[in-house]
Short mmCIF file of C-alpha atoms in Angstrom, two decimals:
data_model
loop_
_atom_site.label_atom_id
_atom_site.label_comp_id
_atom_site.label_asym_id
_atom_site.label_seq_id
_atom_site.Cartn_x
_atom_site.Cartn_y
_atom_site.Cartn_z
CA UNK A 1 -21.32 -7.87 44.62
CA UNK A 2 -18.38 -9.61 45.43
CA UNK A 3 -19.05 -12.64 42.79
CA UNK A 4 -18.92 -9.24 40.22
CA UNK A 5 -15.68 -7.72 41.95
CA UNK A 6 -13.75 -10.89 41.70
CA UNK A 7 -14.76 -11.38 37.54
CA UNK A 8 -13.66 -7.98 37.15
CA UNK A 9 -10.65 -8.26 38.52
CA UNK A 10 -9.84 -11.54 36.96
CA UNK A 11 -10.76 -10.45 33.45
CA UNK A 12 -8.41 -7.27 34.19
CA UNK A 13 -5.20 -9.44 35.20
CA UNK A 14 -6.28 -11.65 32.03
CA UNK A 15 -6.48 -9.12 29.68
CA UNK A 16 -3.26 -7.33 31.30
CA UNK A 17 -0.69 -10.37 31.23
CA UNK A 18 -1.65 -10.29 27.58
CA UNK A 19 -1.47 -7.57 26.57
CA UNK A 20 2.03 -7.62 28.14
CA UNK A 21 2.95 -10.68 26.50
CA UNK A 22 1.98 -8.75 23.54
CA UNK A 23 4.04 -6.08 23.92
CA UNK A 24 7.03 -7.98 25.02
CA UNK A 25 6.83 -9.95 21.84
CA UNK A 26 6.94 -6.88 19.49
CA UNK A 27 9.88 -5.39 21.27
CA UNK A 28 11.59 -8.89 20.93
CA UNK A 29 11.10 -8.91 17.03
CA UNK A 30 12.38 -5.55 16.63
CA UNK A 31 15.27 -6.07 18.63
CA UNK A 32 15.88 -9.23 15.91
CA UNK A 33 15.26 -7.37 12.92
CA UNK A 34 17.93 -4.78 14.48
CA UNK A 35 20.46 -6.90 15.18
CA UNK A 36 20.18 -8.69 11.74
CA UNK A 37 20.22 -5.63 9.95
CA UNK A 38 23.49 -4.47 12.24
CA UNK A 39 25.37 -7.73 10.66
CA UNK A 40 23.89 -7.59 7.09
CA UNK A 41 24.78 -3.34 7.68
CA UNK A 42 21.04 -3.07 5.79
CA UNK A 43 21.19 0.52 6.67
CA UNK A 44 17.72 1.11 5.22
CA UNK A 45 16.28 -1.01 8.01
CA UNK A 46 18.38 0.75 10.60
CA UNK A 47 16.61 3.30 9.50
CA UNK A 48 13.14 2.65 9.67
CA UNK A 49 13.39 0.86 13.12
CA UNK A 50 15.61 4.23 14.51
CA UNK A 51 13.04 6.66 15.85
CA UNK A 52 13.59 10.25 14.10
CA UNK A 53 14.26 12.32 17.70
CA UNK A 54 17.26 9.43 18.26
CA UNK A 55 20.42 10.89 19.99
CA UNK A 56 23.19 8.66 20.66
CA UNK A 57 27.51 9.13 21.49
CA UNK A 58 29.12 8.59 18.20
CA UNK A 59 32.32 6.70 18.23
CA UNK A 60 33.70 10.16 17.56
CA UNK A 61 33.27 10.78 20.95
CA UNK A 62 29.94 13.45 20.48
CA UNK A 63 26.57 13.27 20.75
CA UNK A 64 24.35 13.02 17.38
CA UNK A 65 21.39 12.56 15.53
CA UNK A 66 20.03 10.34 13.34
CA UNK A 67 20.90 12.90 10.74
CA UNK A 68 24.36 13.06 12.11
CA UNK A 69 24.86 9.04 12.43
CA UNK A 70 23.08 9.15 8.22
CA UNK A 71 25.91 12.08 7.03
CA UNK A 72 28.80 9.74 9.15
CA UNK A 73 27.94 7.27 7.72
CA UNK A 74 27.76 8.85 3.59
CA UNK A 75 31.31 10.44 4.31
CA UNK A 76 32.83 7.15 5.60
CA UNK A 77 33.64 8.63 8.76
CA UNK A 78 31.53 5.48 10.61
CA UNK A 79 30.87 2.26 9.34
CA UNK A 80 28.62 -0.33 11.28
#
């Protein structure tokens, strides 16, 4: 019984780290392609990566959405 505990819990902290590591490397890639698209200003990558529900502080000093930060941006009011 124990010999089955410990496998179990060994293949569990196995298959956690990775799928950490996992994780951690996705997030790290987006965070890449964000930043390059922030000094390209590829705004169509922006907004893929964005989630649809963001809400952020504009440098106008108010908080807005994705639509919000899009229509800024289309009037020239922002620029990244």
């Amino acid at each position: 019984m124990k010999k089955t505990i410990i496998s179990l819990l060994s293949l569990l902290t196995f298959f956690s780290a990775f799928s950490q590591s996992s994780v951690e490397e996705e997030i790290r890639n987006l965070e890449k392609m964000e930043g390059e698209a922030f000094v390209k200003k590829d705004t169509a990558t922006l907004f893929n990566l964005f989630s649809p529900q963001l809400v952020v502080n504009s440098p106008l000093n108010r908080v807005a959405t994705l639509e919000d930060i899009k229509r800024l941006l289309r009037i020239g009011k922002i620029d990244l």
